[in-house]
Amino acid sequence: MTDATPRKRLLIRTWGCQMNVYDSARMADVLAPLGYAPTEAVEEADMVILNTCHIREKATEKVFSDLGRLREAKRERGGEMVIAVAGCVAQAEGAEITARAPWVDIVLGPQSYHRLPEMVARASRAAGAVIETDFPAEDKFDHLPETTAPQGVTAFLTVQEGCDKFCSFCVVPYTRGSEYSRPAAAIVTEAERLVSLGARELTLLGQNVNAWHGEGPDGRAWTLGRLVRRLAEIPGLARIRYTTSHPRDMDDDLIAAHGDTPALMPFLHLPVQSGSDRILKAMNRGHTADDYRRLVDRLRAARPDLALSTDIIAGHPGESEADHAATLALIRDIGFAQAFSFKYSARPGTPAATMAGQVEEAVKDARLAEIQALLRDQQTAFNRSRAGMVADVLVTGPGRHPGQMAGRTPWLNPVHFDGPESLAGQVVPVKIVAGNPNSLSGVLAAPATPSARERPAA
Ligand code: SF4
């Protein structure tokens, strides 16, 4: 952008997973050279992007009600507002969006956002909406500008996209396409850049992040474990996480990396979805409940302080009371530190949507309540078990109250403690004094001399 480029305002609303958060940041990067600077105020926005998620029930209806409000805002600005719908709802419902909301200018799927500048130009000339929901042959990551905006102490980095697993209930293989791994060299370069911009913790993202594989700079085939070890060598990078993983892609090397790479944090989101083998089969998950138990045993053998989080679906078609009981049993056996649990809801176009044995809403509600009560107890117990220990806390910034700072433990618990703002970006020892249901509180322990890894990059 030159000084003569007019300043324009861009509002991006993001729903859904961390991959959408990452995509929104990259869309802002792509549009920055056109003069778009971020805003939170819809009245001053020259462009609004709704970056949507298709996972939850009624996602499409929520997008349309937001679009209804944006129609008014666009009218008040005399039509001077570009409205774009991005993400998985755009991918799945492109034609319906333009039919029901003709004031939308751009509809783009998750694989097309590198084309936004060209689409904005086309939208200014086109009579109708510009739609890009194909899976373009070129790699969007090759066409994205480098991130230049400070990312904060924690940053996301997409390493993998798409999914070939075709779980019965899930739209991702249809909206995000087949599995694709970014080249190792490009990931390392982006990671170094994020660290130079202030990131101390990187979360590697992918719909099936542990399916990541590629040729390493040494010419050998790398899998995620090797990539994690390489990233751990970046000076100033204190912490690495990855999400979302699939039990089937948890290979020996990645399990070993949990034991031999201190920067890889002892917290893993490993969706299981159900504890019943019958339902896991109907879900097309490709593993049994005992496969999952054994996998967790191996992970805990490699990293004894590993905490786990998971996803559970209550009431998948065909689920009986016995299947539900098997899910509760698996939850009890594993003991999760955190979890996301949902009632099954049919996503059009997925195999489960037309399966026999759809479970009544009231039954799903009751089962979900039971699952959530158990998971809540486990989360509370896990948080309470932190009390009394001195945890390494990555300080992310000021807390809610004056003089208070906020940070994260290795197990991803939010922590609040009193301390100076100068601690932001450092890993400091905090004595945990209370484990609350959703967060921890602590006091700064005797300041230790930070090790080289724990010092922010120069
Ligand atoms: S592994 Fe299953 S749930 Fe996860 S994205 Fe792929 S199809 Fe969806």
GROMACS .gro file of C-alpha atoms and ligand atoms in nm:
model
  466
    1MET     CA    1   0.000   0.000   0.000
    2THR     CA    2   0.126   0.354  -0.071
    3ASP     CA    3   0.049   0.667   0.129
    4ALA     CA    4  -0.196   0.761  -0.145
    5THR     CA    5  -0.398   0.443  -0.101
    6PRO     CA    6  -0.729   0.536   0.066
    7ARG     CA    7  -0.779   0.382   0.410
    8LYS     CA    8  -1.067   0.139   0.419
    9ARG     CA    9  -1.211  -0.055   0.709
   10LEU     CA   10  -1.254  -0.430   0.726
   11LEU     CA   11  -1.473  -0.615   0.975
   12ILE     CA   12  -1.431  -0.993   0.996
   13ARG     CA   13  -1.666  -1.200   1.211
   14THR     CA   14  -1.541  -1.548   1.282
   15TRP     CA   15  -1.728  -1.855   1.398
   16GLY     CA   16  -1.609  -2.207   1.462
   17CYS     CA   17  -1.272  -2.367   1.499
   18GLN     CA   18  -0.920  -2.229   1.529
   19MET     CA   19  -0.870  -2.294   1.159
   20ASN     CA   20  -1.129  -2.028   1.089
   21VAL     CA   21  -0.949  -1.792   1.332
   22TYR     CA   22  -0.629  -1.853   1.136
   23ASP     CA   23  -0.809  -1.809   0.802
   24SER     CA   24  -0.959  -1.479   0.918
   25ALA     CA   25  -0.613  -1.348   1.009
   26ARG     CA   26  -0.483  -1.453   0.668
   27MET     CA   27  -0.778  -1.285   0.491
   28ALA     CA   28  -0.688  -0.965   0.675
   29ASP     CA   29  -0.327  -1.010   0.553
   30VAL     CA   30  -0.445  -1.059   0.194
   31LEU     CA   31  -0.661  -0.746   0.203
   32ALA     CA   32  -0.412  -0.519   0.385
   33PRO     CA   33  -0.228  -0.424   0.063
   34LEU     CA   34  -0.562  -0.294  -0.073
   35GLY     CA   35  -0.575  -0.048   0.216
   36TYR     CA   36  -0.809  -0.243   0.444
   37ALA     CA   37  -0.743  -0.193   0.814
   38PRO     CA   38  -0.938  -0.383   1.082
   39THR     CA   39  -1.241  -0.243   1.261
   40GLU     CA   40  -1.492  -0.382   1.507
   41ALA     CA   41  -1.764  -0.130   1.416
   42VAL     CA   42  -2.004  -0.236   1.145
   43GLU     CA   43  -2.110   0.127   1.077
   44GLU     CA   44  -1.761   0.219   0.961
   45ALA     CA   45  -1.688  -0.103   0.771
   46ASP     CA   46  -1.627  -0.076   0.398
   47MET     CA   47  -1.612  -0.452   0.383
   48VAL     CA   48  -1.760  -0.720   0.610
   49ILE     CA   49  -1.659  -1.084   0.592
   50LEU     CA   50  -1.860  -1.349   0.775
   51ASN     CA   51  -1.623  -1.641   0.820
   52THR     CA   52  -1.869  -1.917   0.892
   53CYS     CA   53  -1.878  -2.262   1.048
   54HIS     CA   54  -2.108  -2.542   0.939
   55ILE     CA   55  -2.061  -2.776   1.232
   56ARG     CA   56  -2.337  -2.659   1.461
   57GLU     CA   57  -2.706  -2.692   1.414
   58LYS     CA   58  -2.881  -2.396   1.254
   59ALA     CA   59  -2.546  -2.251   1.142
   60THR     CA   60  -2.694  -2.149   0.809
   61GLU     CA   61  -2.990  -1.974   0.972
   62LYS     CA   62  -2.757  -1.776   1.198
   63VAL     CA   63  -2.563  -1.660   0.893
   64PHE     CA   64  -2.884  -1.546   0.727
   65SER     CA   65  -2.999  -1.350   1.031
   66ASP     CA   66  -2.660  -1.178   1.041
   67LEU     CA   67  -2.689  -1.106   0.671
   68GLY     CA   68  -3.031  -0.949   0.734
   69ARG     CA   69  -2.873  -0.701   0.975
   70LEU     CA   70  -2.589  -0.632   0.734
   71ARG     CA   71  -2.839  -0.551   0.461
   72GLU     CA   72  -2.964  -0.261   0.677
   73ALA     CA   73  -2.608  -0.144   0.750
   74LYS     CA   74  -2.525  -0.152   0.379
   75ARG     CA   75  -2.838   0.046   0.298
   76GLU     CA   76  -2.747   0.311   0.557
   77ARG     CA   77  -2.409   0.348   0.387
   78GLY     CA   78  -2.579   0.403   0.050
   79GLY     CA   79  -2.472   0.058  -0.070
   80GLU     CA   80  -2.102   0.134  -0.007
   81MET     CA   81  -2.018  -0.189   0.170
   82VAL     CA   82  -1.877  -0.511   0.029
   83ILE     CA   83  -2.032  -0.812   0.201
   84ALA     CA   84  -1.856  -1.147   0.176
   85VAL     CA   85  -1.950  -1.486   0.316
   86ALA     CA   86  -1.652  -1.717   0.365
   87GLY     CA   87  -1.586  -2.048   0.537
   88CYS     CA   88  -1.772  -2.376   0.543
   89VAL     CA   89  -2.130  -2.245   0.516
   90ALA     CA   90  -2.021  -2.054   0.205
   91GLN     CA   91  -1.868  -2.373   0.066
   92ALA     CA   92  -2.175  -2.583   0.137
   93GLU     CA   93  -2.454  -2.335   0.062
   94GLY     CA   94  -2.305  -2.095  -0.196
   95ALA     CA   95  -2.602  -2.088  -0.433
   96GLU     CA   96  -2.858  -2.062  -0.154
   97ILE     CA   97  -2.676  -1.765  -0.004
   98THR     CA   98  -2.688  -1.560  -0.323
   99ALA     CA   99  -3.050  -1.658  -0.389
  100ARG     CA  100  -3.171  -1.565  -0.040
  101ALA     CA  101  -2.940  -1.268   0.018
  102PRO     CA  102  -2.877  -1.098  -0.316
  103TRP     CA  103  -2.704  -0.808  -0.135
  104VAL     CA  104  -2.407  -1.041  -0.072
  105ASP     CA  105  -2.121  -0.948  -0.306
  106ILE     CA  106  -1.878  -1.236  -0.257
  107VAL     CA  107  -1.913  -1.601  -0.157
  108LEU     CA  108  -1.585  -1.784  -0.112
  109GLY     CA  109  -1.491  -2.126   0.018
  110PRO     CA  110  -1.198  -2.192   0.252
  111GLN     CA  111  -0.966  -2.285  -0.037
  112SER     CA  112  -1.014  -1.958  -0.223
  113TYR     CA  113  -0.936  -1.674   0.014
  114HIS     CA  114  -0.602  -1.598  -0.148
  115ARG     CA  115  -0.816  -1.480  -0.441
  116LEU     CA  116  -0.999  -1.218  -0.235
  117PRO     CA  117  -0.830  -0.909  -0.387
  118GLU     CA  118  -0.922  -1.021  -0.737
  119MET     CA  119  -1.276  -1.107  -0.619
  120VAL     CA  120  -1.318  -0.763  -0.459
  121ALA     CA  121  -1.219  -0.605  -0.792
  122ARG     CA  122  -1.459  -0.831  -0.982
  123ALA     CA  123  -1.739  -0.761  -0.733
  124SER     CA  124  -1.710  -0.386  -0.798
  125ARG     CA  125  -1.784  -0.451  -1.167
  126ALA     CA  126  -2.023  -0.747  -1.146
  127ALA     CA  127  -2.400  -0.719  -1.145
  128GLY     CA  128  -2.443  -1.022  -0.917
  129ALA     CA  129  -2.233  -1.195  -0.656
  130VAL     CA  130  -1.888  -1.333  -0.729
  131ILE     CA  131  -1.872  -1.695  -0.618
  132GLU     CA  132  -1.559  -1.909  -0.569
  133THR     CA  133  -1.632  -2.239  -0.401
  134ASP     CA  134  -1.426  -2.471  -0.621
  135PHE     CA  135  -1.111  -2.633  -0.495
  136PRO     CA  136  -0.859  -2.443  -0.710
  137ALA     CA  137  -0.567  -2.638  -0.850
  138GLU     CA  138  -0.312  -2.394  -0.713
  139ASP     CA  139  -0.199  -2.396  -0.352
  140LYS     CA  140  -0.352  -2.098  -0.173
  141PHE     CA  141  -0.059  -2.092   0.069
  142ASP     CA  142   0.174  -2.011  -0.224
  143HIS     CA  143  -0.035  -1.703  -0.298
  144LEU     CA  144  -0.069  -1.556   0.050
  145PRO     CA  145   0.141  -1.262   0.160
  146GLU     CA  146   0.369  -1.307   0.459
  147THR     CA  147   0.215  -1.228   0.794
  148THR     CA  148   0.337  -0.890   0.910
  149ALA     CA  149   0.095  -0.804   1.189
  150PRO     CA  150   0.201  -0.890   1.545
  151GLN     CA  151   0.029  -1.215   1.636
  152GLY     CA  152   0.044  -1.196   2.013
  153VAL     CA  153   0.210  -1.437   2.248
  154THR     CA  154   0.015  -1.734   2.114
  155ALA     CA  155  -0.036  -1.788   1.742
  156PHE     CA  156  -0.195  -2.041   1.510
  157LEU     CA  157  -0.020  -2.192   1.212
  158THR     CA  158  -0.211  -2.406   0.963
  159VAL     CA  159   0.002  -2.700   0.852
  160GLN     CA  160  -0.264  -2.931   0.709
  161GLU     CA  161  -0.609  -2.896   0.564
  162GLY     CA  162  -0.889  -3.122   0.458
  163CYS     CA  163  -0.993  -3.469   0.556
  164ASP     CA  164  -1.016  -3.809   0.387
  165LYS     CA  165  -1.174  -3.988   0.682
  166PHE     CA  166  -1.541  -3.932   0.600
  167CYS     CA  167  -1.688  -3.976   0.945
  168SER     CA  168  -2.059  -4.039   0.902
  169PHE     CA  169  -2.169  -3.716   1.072
  170CYS     CA  170  -1.920  -3.464   0.940
  171VAL     CA  171  -1.925  -3.215   0.653
  172VAL     CA  172  -1.554  -3.132   0.660
  173PRO     CA  173  -1.444  -3.372   0.381
  174TYR     CA  174  -1.703  -3.205   0.159
  175THR     CA  175  -1.631  -2.843   0.258
  176ARG     CA  176  -1.254  -2.851   0.306
  177GLY     CA  177  -1.163  -3.115   0.047
  178SER     CA  178  -0.911  -3.396   0.072
  179GLU     CA  179  -0.609  -3.404   0.302
  180TYR     CA  180  -0.331  -3.170   0.206
  181SER     CA  181  -0.003  -3.108   0.390
  182ARG     CA  182   0.190  -2.784   0.352
  183PRO     CA  183   0.560  -2.830   0.274
  184ALA     CA  184   0.785  -2.852   0.580
  185ALA     CA  185   1.011  -2.569   0.464
  186ALA     CA  186   0.717  -2.327   0.426
  187ILE     CA  187   0.592  -2.417   0.774
  188VAL     CA  188   0.933  -2.364   0.934
  189THR     CA  189   0.967  -2.027   0.759
  190GLU     CA  190   0.624  -1.915   0.877
  191ALA     CA  191   0.693  -2.038   1.230
  192GLU     CA  192   1.019  -1.842   1.244
  193ARG     CA  193   0.835  -1.537   1.121
  194LEU     CA  194   0.559  -1.569   1.382
  195VAL     CA  195   0.820  -1.605   1.656
  196SER     CA  196   1.004  -1.297   1.526
  197LEU     CA  197   0.670  -1.113   1.555
  198GLY     CA  198   0.635  -1.207   1.922
  199ALA     CA  199   0.475  -1.551   1.932
  200ARG     CA  200   0.606  -1.774   2.214
  201GLU     CA  201   0.357  -2.054   2.163
  202LEU     CA  202   0.250  -2.200   1.829
  203THR     CA  203  -0.051  -2.421   1.778
  204LEU     CA  204  -0.021  -2.622   1.459
  205LEU     CA  205  -0.361  -2.653   1.299
  206GLY     CA  206  -0.523  -2.902   1.069
  207GLN     CA  207  -0.855  -3.082   1.039
  208ASN     CA  208  -0.642  -3.394   1.070
  209VAL     CA  209  -0.324  -3.232   1.184
  210ASN     CA  210  -0.145  -3.555   1.268
  211ALA     CA  211  -0.203  -3.679   0.912
  212TRP     CA  212   0.054  -3.414   0.818
  213HIS     CA  213   0.345  -3.556   0.621
  214GLY     CA  214   0.591  -3.421   0.370
  215GLU     CA  215   0.944  -3.412   0.251
  216GLY     CA  216   1.177  -3.252   0.501
  217PRO     CA  217   1.467  -3.026   0.411
  218ASP     CA  218   1.689  -3.335   0.458
  219GLY     CA  219   1.508  -3.505   0.168
  220ARG     CA  220   1.348  -3.763   0.399
  221ALA     CA  221   0.978  -3.828   0.454
  222TRP     CA  222   0.872  -3.637   0.765
  223THR     CA  223   0.565  -3.691   0.975
  224LEU     CA  224   0.431  -3.457   1.241
  225GLY     CA  225   0.667  -3.577   1.516
  226ARG     CA  226   0.970  -3.483   1.309
  227LEU     CA  227   0.820  -3.147   1.220
  228VAL     CA  228   0.749  -3.074   1.586
  229ARG     CA  229   1.113  -3.153   1.677
  230ARG     CA  230   1.236  -2.918   1.403
  231LEU     CA  231   1.009  -2.637   1.519
  232ALA     CA  232   1.125  -2.690   1.876
  233GLU     CA  233   1.473  -2.580   1.762
  234ILE     CA  234   1.351  -2.228   1.680
  235PRO     CA  235   1.510  -1.989   1.932
  236GLY     CA  236   1.250  -1.809   2.138
  237LEU     CA  237   0.971  -2.059   2.068
  238ALA     CA  238   0.874  -2.189   2.411
  239ARG     CA  239   0.571  -2.402   2.341
  240ILE     CA  240   0.419  -2.612   2.065
  241ARG     CA  241   0.073  -2.763   2.047
  242TYR     CA  242  -0.125  -2.924   1.767
  243THR     CA  243  -0.492  -2.978   1.701
  244THR     CA  244  -0.713  -3.153   1.588
  245SER     CA  245  -0.574  -3.501   1.578
  246HIS     CA  246  -0.728  -3.833   1.480
  247PRO     CA  247  -0.652  -4.148   1.681
  248ARG     CA  248  -0.574  -4.337   1.358
  249ASP     CA  249  -0.295  -4.097   1.265
  250MET     CA  250  -0.117  -4.108   1.600
  251ASP     CA  251   0.204  -4.278   1.487
  252ASP     CA  252   0.494  -4.407   1.699
  253ASP     CA  253   0.718  -4.111   1.620
  254LEU     CA  254   0.458  -3.857   1.728
  255ILE     CA  255   0.396  -4.048   2.051
  256ALA     CA  256   0.773  -4.051   2.108
  257ALA     CA  257   0.789  -3.676   2.042
  258HIS     CA  258   0.558  -3.626   2.341
  259GLY     CA  259   0.826  -3.788   2.554
  260ASP     CA  260   1.139  -3.638   2.405
  261THR     CA  261   1.039  -3.283   2.309
  262PRO     CA  262   0.988  -3.064   2.616
  263ALA     CA  263   0.845  -2.780   2.407
  264LEU     CA  264   0.558  -3.006   2.300
  265MET     CA  265   0.304  -2.932   2.569
  266PRO     CA  266   0.150  -3.213   2.774
  267PHE     CA  267  -0.202  -3.150   2.657
  268LEU     CA  268  -0.365  -3.327   2.366
  269HIS     CA  269  -0.704  -3.290   2.204
  270LEU     CA  270  -0.783  -3.638   2.079
  271PRO     CA  271  -1.145  -3.680   1.967
  272VAL     CA  272  -1.305  -4.016   2.039
  273GLN     CA  273  -1.673  -3.930   1.967
  274SER     CA  274  -1.817  -4.247   2.126
  275GLY     CA  275  -1.717  -4.530   2.358
  276SER     CA  276  -1.926  -4.792   2.176
  277ASP     CA  277  -1.759  -5.006   1.910
  278ARG     CA  278  -2.090  -5.043   1.728
  279ILE     CA  279  -2.134  -4.668   1.705
  280LEU     CA  280  -1.767  -4.605   1.625
  281LYS     CA  281  -1.816  -4.842   1.332
  282ALA     CA  282  -2.134  -4.665   1.222
  283MET     CA  283  -1.942  -4.337   1.249
  284ASN     CA  284  -1.670  -4.481   1.023
  285ARG     CA  285  -1.405  -4.380   1.274
  286GLY     CA  286  -1.174  -4.672   1.193
  287HIS     CA  287  -1.087  -4.753   1.555
  288THR     CA  288  -1.246  -4.923   1.853
  289ALA     CA  289  -1.290  -4.794   2.208
  290ASP     CA  290  -1.009  -5.022   2.325
  291ASP     CA  291  -0.780  -4.896   2.046
  292TYR     CA  292  -0.834  -4.553   2.196
  293ARG     CA  293  -0.768  -4.673   2.551
  294ARG     CA  294  -0.443  -4.842   2.441
  295LEU     CA  295  -0.335  -4.532   2.252
  296VAL     CA  296  -0.389  -4.317   2.559
  297ASP     CA  297  -0.187  -4.566   2.766
  298ARG     CA  298   0.104  -4.534   2.523
  299LEU     CA  299   0.083  -4.155   2.522
  300ARG     CA  300   0.078  -4.145   2.901
  301ALA     CA  301   0.374  -4.384   2.913
  302ALA     CA  302   0.565  -4.139   2.692
  303ARG     CA  303   0.452  -3.831   2.883
  304PRO     CA  304   0.312  -3.917   3.226
  305ASP     CA  305   0.172  -3.568   3.293
  306LEU     CA  306  -0.023  -3.562   2.965
  307ALA     CA  307  -0.377  -3.428   3.000
  308LEU     CA  308  -0.639  -3.510   2.741
  309SER     CA  309  -0.935  -3.340   2.590
  310THR     CA  310  -1.185  -3.494   2.350
  311ASP     CA  311  -1.503  -3.458   2.146
  312ILE     CA  312  -1.811  -3.665   2.225
  313ILE     CA  313  -2.133  -3.691   2.025
  314ALA     CA  314  -2.449  -3.794   2.208
  315GLY     CA  315  -2.722  -3.970   2.013
  316HIS     CA  316  -2.563  -4.067   1.682
  317PRO     CA  317  -2.819  -4.264   1.474
  318GLY     CA  318  -2.851  -4.618   1.605
  319GLU     CA  319  -2.718  -4.533   1.952
  320SER     CA  320  -2.882  -4.750   2.219
  321GLU     CA  321  -2.875  -4.713   2.598
  322ALA     CA  322  -2.597  -4.974   2.604
  323ASP     CA  323  -2.393  -4.770   2.356
  324HIS     CA  324  -2.445  -4.459   2.567
  325ALA     CA  325  -2.334  -4.652   2.877
  326ALA     CA  326  -2.020  -4.759   2.688
  327THR     CA  327  -1.943  -4.394   2.618
  328LEU     CA  328  -1.980  -4.306   2.987
  329ALA     CA  329  -1.753  -4.600   3.074
  330LEU     CA  330  -1.485  -4.483   2.833
  331ILE     CA  331  -1.500  -4.128   2.972
  332ARG     CA  332  -1.458  -4.270   3.324
  333ASP     CA  333  -1.168  -4.488   3.214
  334ILE     CA  334  -0.974  -4.209   3.047
  335GLY     CA  335  -1.047  -3.912   3.274
  336PHE     CA  336  -1.050  -3.602   3.056
  337ALA     CA  337  -0.919  -3.263   3.161
  338GLN     CA  338  -1.150  -3.091   2.914
  339ALA     CA  339  -1.400  -3.193   2.650
  340PHE     CA  340  -1.644  -3.071   2.390
  341SER     CA  341  -1.967  -3.264   2.380
  342PHE     CA  342  -2.256  -3.218   2.142
  343LYS     CA  343  -2.593  -3.358   2.063
  344TYR     CA  344  -2.591  -3.531   1.726
  345SER     CA  345  -2.753  -3.311   1.463
  346ALA     CA  346  -2.795  -3.416   1.102
  347ARG     CA  347  -2.583  -3.230   0.849
  348PRO     CA  348  -2.740  -3.250   0.503
  349GLY     CA  349  -2.537  -3.457   0.259
  350THR     CA  350  -2.363  -3.668   0.524
  351PRO     CA  351  -2.430  -4.045   0.551
  352ALA     CA  352  -2.559  -4.026   0.910
  353ALA     CA  353  -2.832  -3.780   0.810
  354THR     CA  354  -3.023  -4.057   0.631
  355MET     CA  355  -2.931  -4.349   0.858
  356ALA     CA  356  -3.204  -4.554   1.021
  357GLY     CA  357  -3.245  -4.526   1.396
  358GLN     CA  358  -3.238  -4.148   1.441
  359VAL     CA  359  -3.253  -4.085   1.815
  360GLU     CA  360  -3.533  -3.875   1.964
  361GLU     CA  361  -3.438  -3.523   2.074
  362ALA     CA  362  -3.545  -3.581   2.434
  363VAL     CA  363  -3.328  -3.892   2.455
  364LYS     CA  364  -3.031  -3.707   2.305
  365ASP     CA  365  -3.085  -3.424   2.554
  366ALA     CA  366  -3.086  -3.663   2.849
  367ARG     CA  367  -2.775  -3.849   2.731
  368LEU     CA  368  -2.588  -3.528   2.662
  369ALA     CA  369  -2.675  -3.397   3.008
  370GLU     CA  370  -2.537  -3.712   3.164
  371ILE     CA  371  -2.218  -3.697   2.957
  372GLN     CA  372  -2.167  -3.328   3.034
  373ALA     CA  373  -2.217  -3.374   3.407
  374LEU     CA  374  -1.947  -3.641   3.408
  375LEU     CA  375  -1.710  -3.435   3.195
  376ARG     CA  376  -1.769  -3.128   3.412
  377ASP     CA  377  -1.680  -3.326   3.723
  378GLN     CA  378  -1.364  -3.451   3.555
  379GLN     CA  379  -1.263  -3.101   3.447
  380THR     CA  380  -1.323  -2.965   3.797
  381ALA     CA  381  -1.123  -3.250   3.950
  382PHE     CA  382  -0.839  -3.190   3.707
  383ASN     CA  383  -0.830  -2.817   3.783
  384ARG     CA  384  -0.839  -2.883   4.158
  385SER     CA  385  -0.552  -3.128   4.120
  386ARG     CA  386  -0.335  -2.837   3.999
  387ALA     CA  387  -0.373  -2.656   4.332
  388GLY     CA  388  -0.053  -2.656   4.532
  389MET     CA  389   0.178  -2.714   4.238
  390VAL     CA  390   0.414  -2.462   4.083
  391ALA     CA  391   0.328  -2.448   3.714
  392ASP     CA  392   0.518  -2.289   3.428
  393VAL     CA  393   0.279  -2.023   3.303
  394LEU     CA  394   0.314  -1.852   2.968
  395VAL     CA  395   0.200  -1.498   3.040
  396THR     CA  396  -0.032  -1.384   2.762
  397GLY     CA  397  -0.119  -1.033   2.887
  398PRO     CA  398  -0.306  -0.833   3.149
  399GLY     CA  399  -0.587  -1.000   3.341
  400ARG     CA  400  -0.930  -0.855   3.406
  401HIS     CA  401  -0.838  -0.664   3.722
  402PRO     CA  402  -0.574  -0.393   3.770
  403GLY     CA  403  -0.236  -0.542   3.856
  404GLN     CA  404  -0.346  -0.885   3.743
  405MET     CA  405  -0.186  -1.089   3.465
  406ALA     CA  406  -0.326  -1.381   3.268
  407GLY     CA  407  -0.152  -1.682   3.125
  408ARG     CA  408  -0.175  -2.051   3.048
  409THR     CA  409  -0.039  -2.359   3.212
  410PRO     CA  410   0.118  -2.636   3.000
  411TRP     CA  411  -0.227  -2.803   3.024
  412LEU     CA  412  -0.397  -2.502   2.870
  413ASN     CA  413  -0.572  -2.389   3.188
  414PRO     CA  414  -0.621  -2.012   3.203
  415VAL     CA  415  -0.441  -1.875   3.515
  416HIS     CA  416  -0.473  -1.538   3.686
  417PHE     CA  417  -0.215  -1.397   3.923
  418ASP     CA  418  -0.085  -1.059   4.036
  419GLY     CA  419   0.227  -0.942   3.857
  420PRO     CA  420   0.381  -0.667   3.646
  421GLU     CA  421   0.291  -0.622   3.279
  422SER     CA  422   0.657  -0.668   3.193
  423LEU     CA  423   0.603  -1.042   3.236
  424ALA     CA  424   0.394  -1.064   2.917
  425GLY     CA  425   0.550  -1.313   2.679
  426GLN     CA  426   0.756  -1.487   2.948
  427VAL     CA  427   0.719  -1.831   3.098
  428VAL     CA  428   0.715  -1.781   3.476
  429PRO     CA  429   0.662  -2.013   3.774
  430VAL     CA  430   0.323  -1.962   3.935
  431LYS     CA  431   0.211  -2.136   4.249
  432ILE     CA  432  -0.148  -2.247   4.191
  433VAL     CA  433  -0.359  -2.163   4.495
  434ALA     CA  434  -0.705  -2.252   4.366
  435GLY     CA  435  -0.846  -2.470   4.091
  436ASN     CA  436  -1.181  -2.331   3.985
  437PRO     CA  437  -1.413  -2.509   3.739
  438ASN     CA  438  -1.291  -2.309   3.439
  439SER     CA  439  -0.964  -2.148   3.542
  440LEU     CA  440  -0.690  -2.139   3.804
  441SER     CA  441  -0.565  -1.864   4.031
  442GLY     CA  442  -0.213  -1.841   4.161
  443VAL     CA  443   0.069  -1.631   4.295
  444LEU     CA  444   0.399  -1.564   4.131
  445ALA     CA  445   0.651  -1.807   4.274
  446ALA     CA  446   1.009  -1.699   4.347
  447PRO     CA  447   1.121  -1.573   4.009
  448ALA     CA  448   1.350  -1.827   3.851
  449THR     CA  449   1.616  -1.729   3.601
  450PRO     CA  450   1.449  -1.807   3.273
  451SER     CA  451   1.622  -2.072   3.069
  452ALA     CA  452   1.723  -1.989   2.712
  453ARG     CA  453   1.405  -2.156   2.585
  454GLU     CA  454   1.186  -1.955   2.814
  455ARG     CA  455   1.327  -1.614   2.729
  456PRO     CA  456   1.141  -1.422   2.460
  457ALA     CA  457   1.331  -1.405   2.129
  458ALA     CA  458   1.557  -1.102   2.105
  459SF4     S1  459  -1.182  -3.700   1.099
  459SF4    FE1  460  -1.405  -3.721   1.087
  459SF4     S2  461  -1.482  -3.561   1.226
  459SF4    FE2  462  -1.268  -3.509   1.182
  459SF4     S3  463  -1.281  -3.368   1.007
  459SF4    FE3  464  -1.253  -3.575   0.923
  459SF4     S4  465  -1.460  -3.649   0.880
  459SF4    FE4  466  -1.477  -3.472   1.019
   0.00000   0.00000   0.00000
